[in-house]
Amino acid sequence: MPVPEDLAREAAEAGGVQAMTVYGIGLGNRGLLDEAEIWLQRARAAGDPMASMALGTIRMDQGDLDEAERYFRPAADTGNPGARQAMEELRALRAARARRPPRRPAPEPGPEPSSPSGPGTSASTAPPAPSEAAASSPPPATSATEGAPASGPRSAVEWAGRLLLLNLDDDHPHAHLAMAVLQADAGHWDRARAHFTAALGSGDPEVLFWIAQMHITDDGLHAAEPHIQRAADAGHPLAQHTMGALLAEAGRTARAEHYYRLSAAAGHTDSYVNLGVLLRERGDLDGAETFYHKAIAAGDVDGMNNLGNLLRQRGDLAGAERWWRRAAEGGSADGLVSYGAVHAERGDWDRAEELWRHAAESGHPAAKLNLASALLRRGCAEEAEHWVRSADVPAVPAPSSSSPPADAPAGPDLAAVANWLSSAAGAGDTDAREALALMDLPDGK
């Protein structure tokens, strides 16, 4: 049931993050957008993805699609279904604005297919890779009104019907593709093949991308690679980014860079981040920094964290801390881990534990391991073991007592934590290596 506004405000003022979001949404629904912005920004800074969704929706309703994307994309990159749907809608709205006016009044377009690619991977995690979850992406969709929340179509036929509502010319490639779907559903295979041939022969990047999406849905992401590449070579930025991620995953970094650069030239934020990661791994710190700054300018919080890592590598610890702090405030799990380490190094373990817990609860492996080290320091061995086990790292036996011996050094059981981390680091886990580096521990070599 709805939460009364006075109770939501009371909880928000007491520091409840979800309450801030609920109260902000309520204010927005009443048209009090300035006050709603304040509460939603606070909740977003505290890491609530629903606050980002609400802020993005407000921007989309105002017609500011670039600003809306800045809020939707981080949540979409974590796999949030609502955010991915919103990103689809943004792309279609932009395409509609670029397209000539329809022949007669018609509903505005809604979402296009979501990117089959995964999030822009930060430099403290594994190499950039596509998310297999995109293999189950729904067909391209349209919604009834611009800026309105859209429930995606339940079938390709529904998608095709919505697309035809845009009143495209009969010979438009998108119209041919929609007609191919409808004719095939009706059993008119000859007509369907004719329309499909016309759509495919047009070389239209959107058509090729939609066809790639169909193959992703039916065959899986990797099996659909030839179709993704065709869309990428036709100039579709999301397909270019996805090809870069697939090639980077396969270790073909030169080809990955080629596609990332094409996508980055089209302004795709995730490609800024992933290209920065690729260049930093190659040792081109100046090149990586350039693309991290591009990502930051586009509002990407992982770019902030990665820039902090790069500055730390250069020895600029003050600069690194500044960007880690901004990344953490923006809700980046990697930023929370990095900024927590700064506080731990200063002896502020309470703040470090708080930051690591936020990231650990979002599923971040290194955060779970760092949180375990903080908990061991307080003698909370049972909870520490829970977080280590959830990070899929073999645990060592818990101490027989929650209280350390009187002659034990003050601080966490670093030897135990090192054992846990070294097991993963030795197996190539870059999260574990980063955690070891932050504590100045050996990686077991």
Coordinates of C-alpha atoms in Angstrom, one line a residue:
M1 CA 0.0 0.0 0.0
P2 CA 1.2 3.6 -0.6
V3 CA 3.3 5.2 2.2
P4 CA 1.7 8.3 3.6
E5 CA 3.7 11.4 2.6
D6 CA 4.3 12.6 6.2
L7 CA 5.7 9.2 7.2
A8 CA 7.9 9.1 4.1
R9 CA 9.2 12.5 4.9
E10 CA 9.9 11.6 8.5
A11 CA 11.9 8.5 7.5
A12 CA 13.7 10.5 4.8
E13 CA 14.8 13.2 7.2
A14 CA 16.0 10.4 9.5
G15 CA 18.3 9.2 6.8
G16 CA 16.4 6.4 5.2
V17 CA 17.6 6.1 1.7
Q18 CA 14.6 4.3 0.3
A19 CA 12.3 6.8 2.1
M20 CA 14.2 9.6 0.4
T21 CA 13.3 8.0 -3.0
V22 CA 9.7 7.4 -2.1
Y23 CA 9.3 10.9 -0.7
G24 CA 11.0 12.4 -3.8
I25 CA 8.8 10.5 -6.2
G26 CA 5.7 11.7 -4.3
L27 CA 6.8 15.3 -4.5
G28 CA 7.4 14.8 -8.3
N29 CA 4.0 13.4 -8.8
R30 CA 2.6 16.6 -7.1
G31 CA 4.6 18.7 -9.5
L32 CA 7.1 19.9 -6.8
L33 CA 10.1 19.1 -9.0
D34 CA 12.7 21.3 -7.3
E35 CA 12.1 19.7 -3.9
A36 CA 11.8 16.3 -5.5
E37 CA 15.2 16.8 -7.1
I38 CA 16.8 17.4 -3.8
W39 CA 15.6 14.2 -2.2
L40 CA 16.1 12.0 -5.2
Q41 CA 19.7 13.3 -5.6
R42 CA 20.4 12.5 -2.0
A43 CA 19.0 9.0 -2.5
R44 CA 21.0 8.5 -5.7
A45 CA 24.2 9.6 -4.0
A46 CA 23.5 7.0 -1.4
G47 CA 23.3 4.3 -4.0
D48 CA 19.6 3.7 -4.6
P49 CA 19.0 2.8 -8.3
M50 CA 15.3 3.7 -8.0
A51 CA 16.3 7.3 -7.4
S52 CA 18.3 7.3 -10.6
M53 CA 15.3 5.9 -12.4
A54 CA 13.0 8.6 -11.0
L55 CA 15.4 11.4 -12.0
G56 CA 15.8 9.9 -15.5
T57 CA 12.0 9.8 -15.9
I58 CA 11.7 13.4 -14.9
R59 CA 14.3 14.4 -17.4
M60 CA 12.6 12.3 -20.1
D61 CA 9.3 13.9 -19.4
Q62 CA 10.9 17.3 -19.8
G63 CA 12.3 16.2 -23.2
D64 CA 16.0 16.3 -22.0
L65 CA 17.0 12.9 -23.4
D66 CA 20.7 13.3 -22.9
E67 CA 20.3 14.1 -19.2
A68 CA 17.8 11.2 -18.9
E69 CA 20.4 8.8 -20.3
R70 CA 22.9 10.0 -17.7
Y71 CA 20.6 8.7 -15.0
F72 CA 19.2 5.6 -16.7
R73 CA 22.5 4.2 -18.0
P74 CA 24.3 3.2 -14.8
A75 CA 21.2 1.3 -13.6
A76 CA 20.8 -0.3 -17.1
D77 CA 24.4 -1.4 -17.0
T78 CA 23.7 -3.4 -13.9
G79 CA 20.9 -5.3 -15.7
N80 CA 18.0 -3.4 -14.2
P81 CA 15.0 -4.3 -16.5
G82 CA 13.2 -1.0 -16.0
A83 CA 16.4 1.0 -16.8
R84 CA 17.1 -1.1 -19.9
Q85 CA 13.6 -0.5 -21.1
A86 CA 14.0 3.2 -20.6
M87 CA 17.3 3.2 -22.6
E88 CA 15.4 1.4 -25.4
E89 CA 12.8 4.1 -25.3
L90 CA 15.4 6.9 -25.4
R91 CA 17.1 5.5 -28.5
A92 CA 13.8 5.3 -30.4
L93 CA 12.8 8.8 -29.3
R94 CA 16.0 10.1 -30.7
A95 CA 15.6 8.2 -33.9
A96 CA 12.1 9.6 -34.2
R97 CA 13.3 13.2 -33.8
A98 CA 15.8 12.7 -36.6
R99 CA 13.3 11.1 -38.9
R100 CA 11.1 13.3 -41.1
P101 CA 7.5 14.0 -39.8
P102 CA 5.0 11.2 -40.6
R103 CA 2.4 11.6 -43.3
R104 CA -0.4 12.0 -40.8
P105 CA -0.6 12.4 -37.0
A106 CA 0.7 9.3 -35.2
P107 CA 1.9 8.2 -31.7
E108 CA 5.5 9.0 -30.9
P109 CA 7.9 6.0 -31.0
G110 CA 9.1 4.3 -27.9
P111 CA 11.9 1.9 -27.1
E112 CA 14.2 0.3 -29.6
P113 CA 16.1 -2.9 -28.8
S114 CA 18.4 -2.8 -25.8
S115 CA 22.1 -3.2 -26.3
P116 CA 23.2 -6.8 -26.0
S117 CA 26.4 -5.6 -24.5
G118 CA 27.2 -5.5 -20.9
P119 CA 28.2 -2.6 -18.7
G120 CA 31.3 -0.5 -19.3
T121 CA 33.7 -2.5 -17.1
S122 CA 35.7 -0.6 -14.6
A123 CA 39.5 -1.0 -14.4
S124 CA 39.3 -2.9 -11.1
T125 CA 37.2 -5.6 -12.5
A126 CA 37.5 -8.2 -15.3
P127 CA 38.1 -7.2 -18.9
P128 CA 35.2 -5.7 -20.8
A129 CA 32.7 -8.4 -21.7
P130 CA 29.1 -8.6 -22.9
S131 CA 26.4 -9.7 -20.6
E132 CA 24.7 -13.0 -21.5
A133 CA 21.5 -11.7 -20.0
A134 CA 21.0 -9.6 -23.1
A135 CA 20.4 -12.8 -25.0
S136 CA 16.9 -12.8 -23.6
S137 CA 16.2 -9.2 -24.6
P138 CA 12.6 -8.6 -25.9
P139 CA 12.0 -7.7 -29.6
P140 CA 12.3 -4.0 -30.5
A141 CA 9.3 -2.1 -29.2
T142 CA 7.4 1.1 -29.4
S143 CA 5.2 2.9 -26.8
A144 CA 2.1 5.0 -27.2
T145 CA 3.4 8.4 -26.1
E146 CA 6.7 10.1 -25.8
G147 CA 8.1 10.2 -22.3
A148 CA 5.4 7.9 -20.9
P149 CA 6.4 4.6 -19.2
A150 CA 6.2 1.8 -21.7
S151 CA 5.5 -1.9 -21.1
G152 CA 7.4 -3.7 -23.8
P153 CA 5.6 -5.7 -26.5
R154 CA 4.9 -9.3 -25.6
S155 CA 5.7 -10.6 -29.1
A156 CA 7.4 -9.8 -32.3
V157 CA 4.0 -9.4 -33.9
E158 CA 3.0 -6.8 -31.3
W159 CA 6.3 -5.0 -31.9
A160 CA 5.7 -5.0 -35.7
G161 CA 2.2 -3.6 -35.3
R162 CA 3.4 -0.8 -33.1
L163 CA 6.2 0.0 -35.5
L164 CA 3.7 0.4 -38.4
L165 CA 1.8 2.9 -36.3
L166 CA 4.7 5.3 -37.0
N167 CA 3.2 5.6 -40.6
L168 CA 6.5 5.1 -42.4
D169 CA 6.5 5.1 -46.1
D170 CA 5.6 1.7 -47.5
D171 CA 9.1 1.3 -48.9
H172 CA 10.9 2.3 -45.7
P173 CA 13.3 -0.4 -44.4
H174 CA 11.6 -0.5 -41.0
A175 CA 8.2 -0.9 -42.6
H176 CA 9.5 -3.8 -44.7
L177 CA 10.9 -5.5 -41.6
A178 CA 7.6 -5.1 -39.7
M179 CA 5.6 -6.4 -42.7
A180 CA 7.9 -9.4 -42.9
V181 CA 7.1 -10.3 -39.3
L182 CA 3.3 -9.8 -39.8
Q183 CA 3.2 -11.8 -43.1
A184 CA 5.2 -14.7 -41.6
D185 CA 2.8 -14.8 -38.6
A186 CA -0.1 -15.0 -41.1
G187 CA 1.6 -17.8 -42.9
H188 CA 2.3 -15.8 -46.1
W189 CA 5.9 -17.0 -46.5
D190 CA 6.5 -15.7 -50.0
R191 CA 5.4 -12.2 -49.0
A192 CA 7.4 -12.4 -45.8
R193 CA 10.5 -13.3 -47.6
A194 CA 10.1 -10.5 -50.1
H195 CA 9.7 -7.9 -47.3
F196 CA 12.6 -9.4 -45.3
T197 CA 14.8 -9.3 -48.4
A198 CA 14.0 -5.7 -49.0
A199 CA 14.7 -4.7 -45.4
L200 CA 17.9 -6.6 -45.2
G201 CA 19.1 -5.4 -48.6
S202 CA 18.6 -1.8 -47.5
G203 CA 21.7 -2.0 -45.3
D204 CA 19.8 0.1 -42.8
P205 CA 21.8 -0.1 -39.5
E206 CA 18.7 -0.2 -37.3
V207 CA 17.3 -3.0 -39.4
L208 CA 20.5 -5.0 -39.2
F209 CA 20.7 -4.4 -35.4
W210 CA 17.1 -5.6 -34.9
I211 CA 17.8 -8.7 -37.0
A212 CA 20.9 -9.3 -34.8
Q213 CA 18.6 -9.0 -31.7
M214 CA 16.4 -11.6 -33.1
H215 CA 19.3 -14.0 -33.5
I216 CA 20.5 -13.1 -30.0
T217 CA 17.1 -14.1 -28.7
D218 CA 17.0 -17.4 -30.6
D219 CA 20.7 -18.4 -30.6
G220 CA 22.5 -16.6 -27.8
L221 CA 24.9 -13.7 -27.9
H222 CA 28.0 -15.4 -29.1
A223 CA 26.2 -17.4 -31.9
A224 CA 24.7 -14.1 -33.1
E225 CA 28.2 -12.5 -33.5
P226 CA 28.1 -12.5 -37.4
H227 CA 24.8 -10.6 -37.3
I228 CA 26.1 -8.2 -34.7
Q229 CA 29.2 -7.6 -36.8
R230 CA 27.1 -6.8 -39.9
A231 CA 25.2 -4.2 -37.9
A232 CA 28.4 -2.8 -36.5
D233 CA 30.0 -2.6 -39.9
A234 CA 26.9 -0.7 -41.1
G235 CA 27.5 1.9 -38.4
H236 CA 25.3 1.0 -35.5
P237 CA 27.0 2.3 -32.3
L238 CA 25.5 -0.3 -29.9
A239 CA 26.5 -3.1 -32.2
Q240 CA 30.0 -1.6 -32.5
H241 CA 30.3 -1.5 -28.8
T242 CA 29.1 -5.1 -28.4
M243 CA 31.6 -6.3 -31.1
G244 CA 34.3 -4.6 -29.1
A245 CA 33.3 -6.4 -25.9
L246 CA 33.0 -9.8 -27.6
L247 CA 36.4 -9.4 -29.2
A248 CA 38.0 -8.1 -26.0
E249 CA 36.6 -11.1 -24.2
A250 CA 38.2 -13.4 -26.8
G251 CA 41.6 -11.6 -26.4
R252 CA 41.5 -9.9 -29.8
T253 CA 42.3 -6.5 -28.4
A254 CA 43.4 -4.8 -31.6
R255 CA 40.0 -5.6 -33.3
A256 CA 38.2 -4.7 -30.1
E257 CA 39.9 -1.3 -30.1
H258 CA 38.8 -0.8 -33.7
Y259 CA 35.1 -1.2 -32.8
Y260 CA 35.3 0.6 -29.5
R261 CA 36.8 3.6 -31.3
L262 CA 33.9 3.6 -33.8
S263 CA 31.3 3.4 -31.1
A264 CA 33.1 6.0 -29.0
A265 CA 33.2 8.4 -32.0
A266 CA 29.4 8.1 -32.1
G267 CA 29.3 9.1 -28.4
H268 CA 28.6 5.7 -26.8
T269 CA 29.6 6.2 -23.2
D270 CA 30.3 2.5 -22.4
S271 CA 32.8 2.5 -25.2
Y272 CA 34.7 5.4 -23.6
V273 CA 35.0 3.4 -20.4
N274 CA 36.0 0.1 -22.0
L275 CA 38.4 1.7 -24.4
G276 CA 40.0 3.4 -21.5
V277 CA 40.4 0.0 -19.7
L278 CA 41.9 -1.5 -22.8
L279 CA 44.4 1.3 -23.3
R280 CA 45.4 1.3 -19.6
E281 CA 46.1 -2.4 -19.7
R282 CA 48.3 -1.8 -22.7
G283 CA 50.2 0.9 -20.8
D284 CA 48.8 3.9 -22.7
L285 CA 47.9 5.9 -19.6
D286 CA 47.5 9.2 -21.5
G287 CA 45.1 7.6 -24.0
A288 CA 43.1 5.9 -21.2
E289 CA 42.8 9.2 -19.3
T290 CA 41.4 10.9 -22.3
F291 CA 38.6 8.4 -22.6
Y292 CA 37.9 8.3 -18.9
H293 CA 37.4 12.1 -19.0
K294 CA 35.0 11.7 -21.9
A295 CA 33.0 9.1 -19.9
I296 CA 33.0 11.4 -16.9
A297 CA 31.7 14.3 -19.0
A298 CA 28.9 12.0 -20.1
G299 CA 28.0 11.3 -16.5
D300 CA 29.6 7.8 -16.1
V301 CA 30.5 7.1 -12.5
D302 CA 32.7 4.1 -13.4
G303 CA 34.8 6.4 -15.5
M304 CA 35.4 8.4 -12.3
N305 CA 36.6 5.3 -10.4
N306 CA 38.8 4.2 -13.2
L307 CA 40.4 7.7 -13.5
G308 CA 41.1 7.4 -9.7
N309 CA 42.8 4.0 -10.3
L310 CA 44.9 5.5 -13.1
L311 CA 46.0 8.5 -11.0
R312 CA 46.9 6.2 -8.2
Q313 CA 49.1 4.2 -10.7
R314 CA 50.8 7.5 -11.5
G315 CA 51.4 8.3 -7.8
D316 CA 48.8 11.1 -7.6
L317 CA 47.0 9.9 -4.5
A318 CA 45.2 13.2 -3.8
G319 CA 43.8 13.2 -7.3
A320 CA 42.9 9.5 -7.0
E321 CA 41.0 10.1 -3.8
R322 CA 39.1 13.0 -5.3
W323 CA 37.7 10.9 -8.1
W324 CA 37.1 7.8 -5.9
R325 CA 35.0 10.0 -3.6
R326 CA 33.0 11.4 -6.6
A327 CA 32.5 7.8 -7.9
A328 CA 31.3 6.6 -4.5
E329 CA 28.9 9.5 -4.1
G330 CA 27.6 8.7 -7.6
G331 CA 26.7 5.2 -6.6
S332 CA 29.6 3.3 -8.3
A333 CA 30.3 0.0 -6.5
D334 CA 33.9 0.2 -7.6
G335 CA 34.1 3.7 -6.3
L336 CA 32.7 2.6 -2.9
V337 CA 35.4 -0.1 -2.7
S338 CA 38.2 2.3 -3.6
Y339 CA 37.0 5.2 -1.3
G340 CA 36.5 2.7 1.5
A341 CA 40.1 1.7 1.2
V342 CA 41.2 5.3 1.6
H343 CA 39.3 5.5 4.9
A344 CA 40.7 2.2 6.1
E345 CA 44.3 3.4 5.3
R346 CA 43.5 6.4 7.5
G347 CA 42.2 4.3 10.3
D348 CA 38.6 5.2 9.9
W349 CA 37.4 1.6 9.8
D350 CA 33.8 2.5 10.6
R351 CA 33.4 4.6 7.5
A352 CA 35.3 2.0 5.4
E353 CA 33.0 -0.7 6.6
E354 CA 29.9 1.4 5.8
L355 CA 31.1 2.0 2.2
W356 CA 32.2 -1.6 1.6
R357 CA 28.9 -2.9 3.0
H358 CA 26.9 -0.8 0.5
A359 CA 29.0 -2.2 -2.4
A360 CA 29.0 -5.8 -1.0
E361 CA 25.2 -5.7 -0.7
S362 CA 25.1 -4.9 -4.5
G363 CA 27.1 -8.1 -5.1
H364 CA 30.6 -6.6 -5.6
P365 CA 33.2 -9.4 -4.9
A366 CA 36.1 -7.2 -3.8
A367 CA 33.7 -5.3 -1.5
K368 CA 32.7 -8.5 0.2
L369 CA 36.3 -9.4 0.8
N370 CA 37.2 -6.0 2.2
L371 CA 34.1 -6.0 4.4
A372 CA 35.2 -9.4 5.7
S373 CA 38.6 -7.8 6.7
A374 CA 36.8 -5.0 8.5
L375 CA 34.5 -7.4 10.3
L376 CA 37.4 -9.6 11.4
R377 CA 39.0 -6.6 12.9
R378 CA 36.0 -6.2 15.2
G379 CA 35.9 -9.9 15.9
C380 CA 32.8 -10.6 13.9
A381 CA 34.2 -13.9 12.4
E382 CA 30.8 -15.5 11.6
E383 CA 29.6 -12.5 9.5
A384 CA 33.0 -12.2 7.9
E385 CA 32.9 -15.8 6.8
H386 CA 29.4 -15.2 5.4
W387 CA 30.7 -12.5 3.1
V388 CA 33.8 -14.5 2.1
R389 CA 31.7 -17.5 1.1
S390 CA 29.3 -15.3 -0.8
A391 CA 32.3 -14.0 -2.8
D392 CA 33.1 -17.5 -3.9
V393 CA 36.5 -17.6 -2.3
P394 CA 37.5 -20.6 -0.2
A395 CA 37.5 -19.7 3.4
V396 CA 39.9 -20.7 6.2
P397 CA 38.5 -22.0 9.5
A398 CA 37.1 -19.3 11.7
P399 CA 39.0 -18.5 14.9
S400 CA 37.9 -20.5 18.0
S401 CA 37.1 -17.3 19.8
S402 CA 35.6 -14.0 18.7
S403 CA 38.1 -12.2 20.9
P404 CA 41.8 -12.1 19.8
P405 CA 44.5 -13.0 22.3
A406 CA 45.7 -10.3 24.5
D407 CA 49.1 -10.2 22.7
A408 CA 47.5 -10.1 19.3
P409 CA 48.3 -7.0 17.2
A410 CA 45.4 -4.4 16.9
G411 CA 43.8 -4.7 13.5
P412 CA 42.3 -7.3 11.2
D413 CA 43.5 -10.8 10.8
L414 CA 45.4 -9.8 7.6
A415 CA 47.0 -13.3 7.3
A416 CA 43.6 -14.9 7.0
V417 CA 42.3 -12.3 4.6
A418 CA 45.5 -12.7 2.5
N419 CA 44.9 -16.4 2.3
W420 CA 41.4 -15.9 1.0
L421 CA 42.4 -13.2 -1.4
S422 CA 45.5 -14.9 -2.6
S423 CA 43.5 -18.0 -3.7
A424 CA 41.4 -15.9 -6.0
A425 CA 44.3 -13.6 -7.1
G426 CA 46.4 -16.5 -8.1
A427 CA 43.6 -17.8 -10.2
G428 CA 43.5 -14.5 -12.1
D429 CA 40.7 -12.7 -10.3
T430 CA 41.5 -9.0 -10.8
D431 CA 39.1 -7.9 -8.0
A432 CA 41.1 -10.0 -5.5
R433 CA 44.4 -8.5 -6.9
E434 CA 43.0 -5.0 -6.5
A435 CA 42.0 -5.8 -2.9
L436 CA 45.4 -7.2 -2.1
A437 CA 47.0 -4.1 -3.7
L438 CA 44.9 -1.8 -1.6
M439 CA 46.1 -3.5 1.6
D440 CA 49.7 -3.8 0.3
L441 CA 49.6 -7.6 0.6
P442 CA 51.4 -10.1 -1.7
D443 CA 49.4 -11.9 -4.2
G444 CA 50.7 -15.3 -3.2
K445 CA 53.3 -15.6 -5.9

